[in-house]
CSV table of C-alpha atoms and ligand atoms in Angstrom, one decimal:
chain,number,residue,atom,x,y,z
A,1,MET,CA,38.0,-62.2,34.2
A,2,SER,CA,38.1,-64.0,30.9
A,3,LEU,CA,37.3,-62.2,27.7
A,4,GLU,CA,34.0,-64.0,27.6
A,5,GLU,CA,33.1,-62.9,31.1
A,6,LYS,CA,34.0,-59.4,30.2
A,7,ILE,CA,31.7,-59.5,27.1
A,8,ASN,CA,28.9,-60.9,29.1
A,9,LYS,CA,29.3,-58.2,31.7
A,10,ILE,CA,29.1,-55.6,29.0
A,11,LYS,CA,26.1,-57.3,27.3
A,12,GLU,CA,24.3,-57.1,30.7
A,13,GLU,CA,25.2,-53.4,31.1
A,14,VAL,CA,24.0,-52.7,27.5
A,15,LYS,CA,20.7,-54.5,28.2
A,16,ASN,CA,20.1,-52.5,31.4
A,17,PHE,CA,21.2,-49.1,29.9
A,18,SER,CA,18.0,-47.1,29.5
A,19,LEU,CA,18.0,-44.6,26.6
A,20,ILE,CA,15.4,-42.0,27.3
A,21,SER,CA,17.0,-38.7,26.3
A,22,ASN,CA,19.5,-37.6,23.8
A,23,ASP,CA,21.9,-37.2,26.7
A,24,ASP,CA,21.5,-40.9,27.5
A,25,LEU,CA,22.2,-41.7,23.9
A,26,GLU,CA,25.5,-39.8,24.0
A,27,LYS,CA,26.6,-41.5,27.2
A,28,PHE,CA,25.8,-44.8,25.6
A,29,ARG,CA,27.9,-44.0,22.6
A,30,MET,CA,30.9,-42.9,24.7
A,31,LYS,CA,30.7,-46.0,26.9
A,32,PHE,CA,30.2,-48.7,24.2
A,33,ILE,CA,30.8,-47.4,20.7
A,34,VAL,CA,33.7,-44.9,20.5
A,35,LYS,CA,37.2,-46.3,19.8
A,36,LYS,CA,38.4,-45.8,23.3
A,37,SER,CA,35.3,-47.4,24.9
A,38,GLU,CA,35.5,-50.4,27.2
A,39,MET,CA,33.8,-52.5,24.6
A,40,MET,CA,36.1,-51.5,21.7
A,41,GLU,CA,39.2,-52.1,23.9
A,42,LEU,CA,38.2,-55.7,24.1
A,43,PHE,CA,39.0,-56.1,20.4
A,44,ASN,CA,42.6,-55.3,21.3
A,45,GLN,CA,42.7,-58.3,23.6
A,46,LEU,CA,41.9,-60.7,20.8
A,47,LYS,CA,45.6,-60.9,19.8
A,48,ASP,CA,46.5,-62.3,23.2
A,49,LEU,CA,44.4,-65.4,22.6
A,50,ALA,CA,45.4,-68.7,21.0
A,51,ILE,CA,44.5,-69.0,17.4
A,52,GLU,CA,41.6,-71.4,17.9
A,53,GLU,CA,40.1,-69.4,20.7
A,54,ARG,CA,40.5,-66.2,18.8
A,55,LYS,CA,38.1,-67.1,16.1
A,56,GLU,CA,35.2,-67.9,18.5
A,57,ALA,CA,35.9,-64.8,20.7
A,58,GLY,CA,36.0,-62.6,17.6
A,59,ARG,CA,32.6,-63.9,16.6
A,60,ILE,CA,31.1,-63.2,20.0
A,61,LEU,CA,32.6,-59.8,20.1
A,62,ASN,CA,31.3,-58.9,16.7
A,63,GLU,CA,27.9,-60.1,17.7
A,64,ALA,CA,27.9,-57.9,20.8
A,65,LYS,CA,29.2,-55.0,18.8
A,66,LYS,CA,26.3,-55.4,16.3
A,67,ALA,CA,23.8,-55.6,19.1
A,68,ILE,CA,25.1,-52.4,20.6
A,69,GLU,CA,24.9,-50.6,17.4
A,70,ASP,CA,21.4,-51.8,16.7
A,71,LYS,CA,20.2,-50.6,20.1
A,72,TYR,CA,21.9,-47.2,19.5
A,73,LEU,CA,20.4,-46.7,16.1
A,74,THR,CA,16.8,-47.8,17.0
A,75,HIS,CA,16.8,-45.4,20.0
A,76,GLN,CA,18.4,-42.6,18.0
A,77,GLU,CA,15.5,-42.9,15.5
A,78,THR,CA,12.8,-43.0,18.1
A,79,LEU,CA,14.3,-40.0,20.0
A,80,SER,CA,14.7,-37.9,16.8
A,81,ASN,CA,11.0,-38.5,16.0
A,82,GLN,CA,10.0,-37.4,19.4
A,83,SER,CA,11.8,-34.1,19.3
A,84,VAL,CA,9.0,-32.7,17.1
A,85,ASP,CA,5.7,-32.8,18.8
A,86,TYR,CA,3.0,-33.1,16.2
A,87,THR,CA,0.2,-33.4,18.7
A,88,LEU,CA,-2.4,-30.6,18.4
A,89,LYS,CA,-2.9,-28.6,21.6
A,90,GLU,CA,-5.5,-26.2,20.1
A,91,ASP,CA,-9.1,-27.1,19.7
A,92,ILE,CA,-9.4,-26.9,15.9
A,93,THR,CA,-13.1,-27.1,16.0
A,94,LEU,CA,-13.3,-23.6,17.6
A,95,PRO,CA,-14.5,-20.8,15.2
A,96,PRO,CA,-11.6,-18.6,14.0
A,97,PHE,CA,-11.0,-15.0,15.1
A,98,TYR,CA,-11.7,-12.9,12.0
A,99,THR,CA,-9.5,-9.9,11.2
A,100,ASN,CA,-10.9,-7.2,9.1
A,101,LYS,CA,-9.2,-6.9,5.7
A,102,GLY,CA,-8.7,-3.3,4.7
A,103,SER,CA,-9.7,-2.0,1.3
A,104,ARG,CA,-8.9,1.0,-0.8
A,105,HIS,CA,-10.9,4.2,0.1
A,106,PRO,CA,-13.4,5.2,-2.6
A,107,ILE,CA,-11.7,8.6,-3.1
A,108,SER,CA,-8.3,6.8,-3.7
A,109,ILE,CA,-9.9,4.5,-6.2
A,110,LEU,CA,-11.3,7.4,-8.1
A,111,LYS,CA,-8.1,9.4,-7.9
A,112,ASN,CA,-6.1,6.4,-9.2
A,113,LYS,CA,-8.4,6.0,-12.2
A,114,ILE,CA,-8.1,9.7,-13.1
A,115,VAL,CA,-4.4,9.7,-12.6
A,116,GLU,CA,-4.1,6.6,-14.9
A,117,ILE,CA,-6.1,8.3,-17.7
A,118,PHE,CA,-4.0,11.5,-17.7
A,119,THR,CA,-0.6,9.9,-17.1
A,120,SER,CA,-1.3,7.7,-20.2
A,121,ILE,CA,-1.4,10.8,-22.3
A,122,GLY,CA,1.7,12.3,-20.9
A,123,PHE,CA,0.7,14.2,-17.8
A,124,ILE,CA,3.1,14.0,-14.9
A,125,ILE,CA,2.1,13.9,-11.2
A,126,GLU,CA,3.1,16.9,-9.1
A,127,GLU,CA,2.4,17.7,-5.5
A,128,GLY,CA,2.5,20.8,-3.3
A,129,PRO,CA,2.3,21.6,0.4
A,130,GLU,CA,-1.1,21.7,2.2
A,131,ILE,CA,0.0,24.7,4.2
A,132,GLU,CA,0.4,27.5,1.7
A,133,ASP,CA,1.4,31.2,1.7
A,134,ASP,CA,-0.8,33.9,0.3
A,135,TRP,CA,1.3,34.2,-2.9
A,136,HIS,CA,0.9,30.6,-4.1
A,137,ASN,CA,-2.7,30.2,-3.0
A,138,PHE,CA,-4.1,33.7,-4.1
A,139,SER,CA,-1.8,36.5,-5.3
A,140,ALA,CA,0.1,34.7,-8.0
A,141,LEU,CA,-3.3,33.3,-9.2
A,142,ASN,CA,-4.5,36.8,-9.9
A,143,PHE,CA,-6.9,37.1,-7.0
A,144,ALA,CA,-7.6,40.7,-6.3
A,145,LEU,CA,-6.7,41.9,-2.8
A,146,ASN,CA,-10.3,42.2,-1.8
A,147,HIS,CA,-11.4,38.9,-3.3
A,148,PRO,CA,-13.9,37.3,-0.9
A,149,ALA,CA,-12.1,33.9,-1.0
A,150,ARG,CA,-9.2,35.6,0.9
A,151,ASP,CA,-11.7,36.2,3.7
A,152,MET,CA,-11.3,34.4,7.0
A,153,GLN,CA,-14.8,33.2,6.4
A,154,ASP,CA,-13.6,31.0,3.6
A,155,THR,CA,-10.0,30.3,4.4
A,156,PHE,CA,-8.4,28.6,7.4
A,157,PHE,CA,-5.5,30.9,8.3
A,158,ILE,CA,-2.9,29.3,10.6
A,159,ASN,CA,-0.6,32.3,10.9
A,160,MET,CA,-2.0,35.8,10.1
A,161,GLU,CA,1.4,37.5,10.4
A,162,ASP,CA,2.9,35.5,7.5
A,163,GLN,CA,-0.5,34.9,5.9
A,164,LEU,CA,0.0,31.2,6.1
A,165,ALA,CA,-3.2,29.2,5.4
A,166,LEU,CA,-4.4,25.7,4.5
A,167,ARG,CA,-4.6,25.7,0.7
A,168,THR,CA,-8.2,26.3,-0.5
A,169,HIS,CA,-7.5,24.6,-3.9
A,170,THR,CA,-4.8,22.6,-5.7
A,171,SER,CA,-4.3,25.6,-8.1
A,172,SER,CA,-1.4,26.6,-5.9
A,173,VAL,CA,0.5,23.7,-7.4
A,174,GLN,CA,0.1,25.4,-10.8
A,175,ILE,CA,2.2,28.3,-9.5
A,176,ARG,CA,4.8,26.1,-7.8
A,177,THR,CA,5.2,24.1,-11.0
A,178,MET,CA,5.5,27.1,-13.4
A,179,GLN,CA,8.0,28.7,-11.1
A,180,THR,CA,10.3,25.7,-11.2
A,181,GLN,CA,9.7,24.2,-14.7
A,182,LYS,CA,10.1,25.4,-18.2
A,183,PRO,CA,7.3,24.8,-20.8
A,184,PRO,CA,6.2,22.4,-22.2
A,185,ILE,CA,4.5,21.6,-18.9
A,186,ARG,CA,1.9,18.9,-18.5
A,187,ILE,CA,1.1,18.1,-14.9
A,188,LEU,CA,-1.7,16.6,-12.8
A,189,ALA,CA,-1.8,17.5,-9.1
A,190,PRO,CA,-4.0,15.5,-6.8
A,191,GLY,CA,-4.4,16.6,-3.2
A,192,ARG,CA,-6.4,17.6,-0.2
A,193,VAL,CA,-7.8,21.1,0.1
A,194,TYR,CA,-9.5,23.0,3.0
A,195,ARG,CA,-12.4,25.4,3.2
A,196,ASN,CA,-14.0,27.0,6.2
A,197,GLU,CA,-17.5,25.7,5.5
A,198,ALA,CA,-20.2,24.3,7.7
A,199,VAL,CA,-20.1,20.6,7.5
A,200,SER,CA,-23.2,19.1,5.9
A,201,ALA,CA,-24.3,16.3,3.6
A,202,ARG,CA,-23.1,18.4,0.6
A,203,ALA,CA,-20.0,20.1,2.1
A,204,ASN,CA,-17.0,19.4,4.3
A,205,CYS,CA,-14.2,21.5,5.7
A,206,PHE,CA,-11.7,19.5,3.7
A,207,PHE,CA,-12.0,17.5,0.5
A,208,HIS,CA,-9.9,16.4,-2.5
A,209,GLN,CA,-9.2,17.9,-5.8
A,210,ILE,CA,-7.2,17.1,-8.9
A,211,GLU,CA,-5.6,19.9,-10.8
A,212,GLY,CA,-4.4,19.8,-14.4
A,213,LEU,CA,-2.1,22.2,-16.2
A,214,TYR,CA,-0.8,22.3,-19.7
A,215,ILE,CA,1.5,25.0,-20.9
A,216,ASP,CA,3.2,25.1,-24.3
A,217,GLU,CA,3.3,27.2,-27.5
A,218,ASN,CA,0.0,27.5,-29.3
A,219,VAL,CA,-2.2,25.8,-26.7
A,220,SER,CA,-5.8,26.7,-27.5
A,221,PHE,CA,-9.2,26.3,-26.0
A,222,ALA,CA,-9.8,23.5,-28.5
A,223,ASP,CA,-6.9,21.6,-26.9
A,224,LEU,CA,-8.6,22.1,-23.5
A,225,LYS,CA,-11.9,20.8,-24.8
A,226,GLN,CA,-10.4,17.8,-26.6
A,227,THR,CA,-8.3,16.8,-23.6
A,228,LEU,CA,-11.3,16.9,-21.3
A,229,PHE,CA,-13.5,15.1,-23.9
A,230,TYR,CA,-10.9,12.4,-24.0
A,231,PHE,CA,-10.9,12.2,-20.2
A,232,VAL,CA,-14.7,12.1,-19.8
A,233,LYS,CA,-15.1,9.3,-22.4
A,234,LYS,CA,-12.4,7.2,-20.7
A,235,MET,CA,-13.9,7.8,-17.3
A,236,TYR,CA,-17.7,7.7,-18.0
A,237,GLY,CA,-17.9,5.8,-21.3
A,238,GLU,CA,-18.3,6.8,-24.9
A,239,ALA,CA,-22.1,7.5,-24.6
A,240,VAL,CA,-21.6,10.4,-22.1
A,241,GLU,CA,-22.3,13.9,-23.3
A,242,VAL,CA,-20.4,17.0,-22.4
A,243,ARG,CA,-21.3,20.7,-22.2
A,244,PHE,CA,-19.3,23.8,-21.3
A,245,ARG,CA,-20.9,26.8,-19.5
A,246,PRO,CA,-19.1,30.2,-19.2
A,247,SER,CA,-17.8,30.9,-15.7
A,248,TYR,CA,-15.3,33.0,-13.9
A,249,PHE,CA,-12.0,32.2,-12.1
A,250,PRO,CA,-9.4,35.0,-11.5
A,251,PHE,CA,-6.6,32.7,-12.8
A,252,THR,CA,-8.2,31.7,-16.1
A,253,GLU,CA,-9.6,33.7,-19.0
A,254,PRO,CA,-11.9,32.6,-20.6
A,255,SER,CA,-13.2,30.3,-17.9
A,256,ALA,CA,-15.8,27.5,-18.0
A,257,GLU,CA,-17.5,24.9,-16.0
A,258,MET,CA,-17.9,21.5,-17.6
A,259,ASP,CA,-21.0,19.3,-17.1
A,260,ILE,CA,-21.5,15.8,-18.2
A,261,SER,CA,-24.9,14.2,-19.0
A,262,CYS,CA,-26.3,12.6,-15.8
A,263,THR,CA,-24.7,9.1,-15.4
A,264,ILE,CA,-27.7,7.9,-13.4
A,265,CYS,CA,-30.7,8.9,-15.6
A,266,LYS,CA,-28.7,9.3,-18.8
A,267,GLY,CA,-29.9,12.8,-19.2
A,268,LYS,CA,-33.6,12.2,-18.7
A,269,GLY,CA,-33.7,14.0,-15.4
A,270,CYS,CA,-33.6,12.5,-11.9
A,271,THR,CA,-33.1,13.7,-8.3
A,272,ILE,CA,-29.3,13.3,-8.5
A,273,CYS,CA,-29.1,15.8,-11.4
A,274,LYS,CA,-31.9,17.8,-9.9
A,275,HIS,CA,-34.0,17.1,-13.1
A,276,THR,CA,-31.6,19.0,-15.3
A,277,GLY,CA,-30.0,16.0,-16.9
A,278,TRP,CA,-26.5,17.5,-16.3
A,279,LEU,CA,-23.9,17.0,-13.6
A,280,GLU,CA,-21.2,19.7,-13.0
A,281,ILE,CA,-17.8,18.0,-12.6
A,282,LEU,CA,-15.1,20.6,-13.1
A,283,GLY,CA,-13.9,24.1,-13.5
A,284,CYS,CA,-11.4,25.0,-16.3
A,285,GLY,CA,-10.1,27.7,-18.6
A,286,MET,CA,-7.1,29.2,-20.4
A,287,VAL,CA,-4.4,30.3,-18.0
A,288,HIS,CA,-4.6,34.0,-17.4
A,289,PRO,CA,-1.7,36.0,-18.9
A,290,ASN,CA,-1.1,37.6,-15.5
A,291,VAL,CA,-0.6,34.2,-14.0
A,292,LEU,CA,2.0,33.3,-16.6
A,293,LYS,CA,3.8,36.6,-16.0
A,294,ASN,CA,3.8,36.1,-12.2
A,295,CYS,CA,5.6,32.8,-12.8
A,296,GLY,CA,8.2,34.2,-15.2
A,297,ILE,CA,6.6,32.7,-18.3
A,298,ASP,CA,6.2,34.9,-21.4
A,299,PRO,CA,2.5,35.1,-22.2
A,300,GLU,CA,3.3,36.3,-25.7
A,301,LYS,CA,5.1,33.1,-26.4
A,302,TYR,CA,3.3,30.5,-24.3
A,303,SER,CA,-0.3,29.8,-23.5
A,304,GLY,CA,-2.0,27.0,-21.7
A,305,PHE,CA,-5.1,25.6,-20.0
A,306,ALA,CA,-5.9,24.5,-16.5
A,307,PHE,CA,-8.7,22.5,-14.9
A,308,GLY,CA,-9.6,21.5,-11.4
A,309,MET,CA,-12.1,18.9,-10.2
A,310,GLY,CA,-13.5,17.8,-6.9
A,311,LEU,CA,-13.2,14.1,-6.1
A,312,GLU,CA,-15.9,13.7,-3.5
A,313,ARG,CA,-18.6,15.1,-5.8
A,314,GLN,CA,-17.7,12.7,-8.6
A,315,SER,CA,-17.5,9.8,-6.3
A,316,MET,CA,-20.9,10.7,-4.9
A,317,LEU,CA,-22.4,10.8,-8.4
A,318,LEU,CA,-20.7,7.6,-9.5
A,319,ASN,CA,-21.6,5.6,-6.5
A,320,GLU,CA,-24.9,7.2,-5.6
A,321,VAL,CA,-23.6,8.3,-2.1
A,322,ASN,CA,-26.0,10.9,-0.7
A,323,ASP,CA,-24.0,12.1,2.3
A,324,LEU,CA,-20.5,13.5,1.7
A,325,ARG,CA,-19.6,13.0,5.4
A,326,THR,CA,-19.6,9.2,5.0
A,327,PHE,CA,-16.3,9.6,3.1
A,328,PHE,CA,-14.6,10.9,6.2
A,329,GLU,CA,-16.1,8.8,9.0
A,330,ASN,CA,-14.1,5.6,8.2
A,331,ASP,CA,-17.0,3.4,9.0
A,332,THR,CA,-16.0,0.0,7.6
A,333,ARG,CA,-19.6,-0.8,6.7
A,334,PHE,CA,-19.4,2.0,4.2
A,335,LEU,CA,-15.8,1.6,3.1
A,336,LYS,CA,-16.0,-2.1,2.3
A,337,GLN,CA,-18.7,-1.5,-0.3
A,338,PHE,CA,-16.2,-0.2,-2.8
B,401,LIG,N1,-9.4,26.1,-8.4
B,401,LIG,C1,-10.8,26.1,-8.9
B,401,LIG,C2,-11.7,25.7,-7.7
B,401,LIG,O1,-11.2,25.3,-6.7
B,401,LIG,C3,-10.9,25.1,-10.0
B,401,LIG,C4,-10.2,25.5,-11.2
B,401,LIG,C5,-8.9,25.0,-11.4
B,401,LIG,C6,-10.7,26.3,-12.2
B,401,LIG,C7,-8.2,25.3,-12.6
B,401,LIG,C8,-10.1,26.6,-13.3
B,401,LIG,C9,-8.8,26.1,-13.5
B,401,LIG,O2,-12.9,25.8,-7.8
């Protein structure tokens, strides 16, 4: 077979070689393009030809080589485009499946606001366990042994032998903090508390409180008032009015309850404030010397104030929610309004 015949044979093979897959492409390359291929071997044979024939044969060979490469490259490109299938298999005109986006719980929103106000004036966040012993929840807080709050009627005991109970207030965190830290102490303790109460629109068996405690030398009732004034103005606006009413807690002396002018009727009287013009938002007082002593702090040297507020009550007032139970039902129709 002459060189020309061999070239024609290869040309014919190239023409008939179908390139459908990447595999075909590779076989094609091995057969016609790589150095050791049948086609490329033909170039070696050029040297055996007479000079005048060599020129023409070289031209034909180069032409064939170019055609082979062209075929290879065009198919390579088509195949690489095909490997990604851009055709849509879904019906994009169908309505989408909606997923419900979560939102922050109203109690968390309120908690975060209060935390922000107090941390900006130097209060530090502390936490305590929700299962407490009698000492931290009652005794260290100066509750008399026969105090009604210790009663099973009010407290969820979980172990009578060790007097373990679900904490009834965040004041237990006062004790834990004073036992482990030296004054000056400035803490804020948000948390969940439990009371054995019949569930109704105004009460639940658990709810949330934020406790505040400030212990240092020469802390006075004026400091307590000024701190709470500051908080209330930041929280409810400059126009809000504040009043203190004498009250009683075993762990503070003197004790007070703090009211703010009704945020709804601005003090004129409405159903929310039961026509008094005032809303009760927290209990507070000067830390009782017995409590300081119980925690190893010298009441002759140090004094301090404490306050505790319920979050559900405030959120109800702020958002005009009339049933406290809605905070705990996790109904998204309620939750997404905040
Ligand atoms: N622990 C009290 C309550 O649950 C609130 C309170 C805290 C009062 C701190 C005075 C000082 O009602």
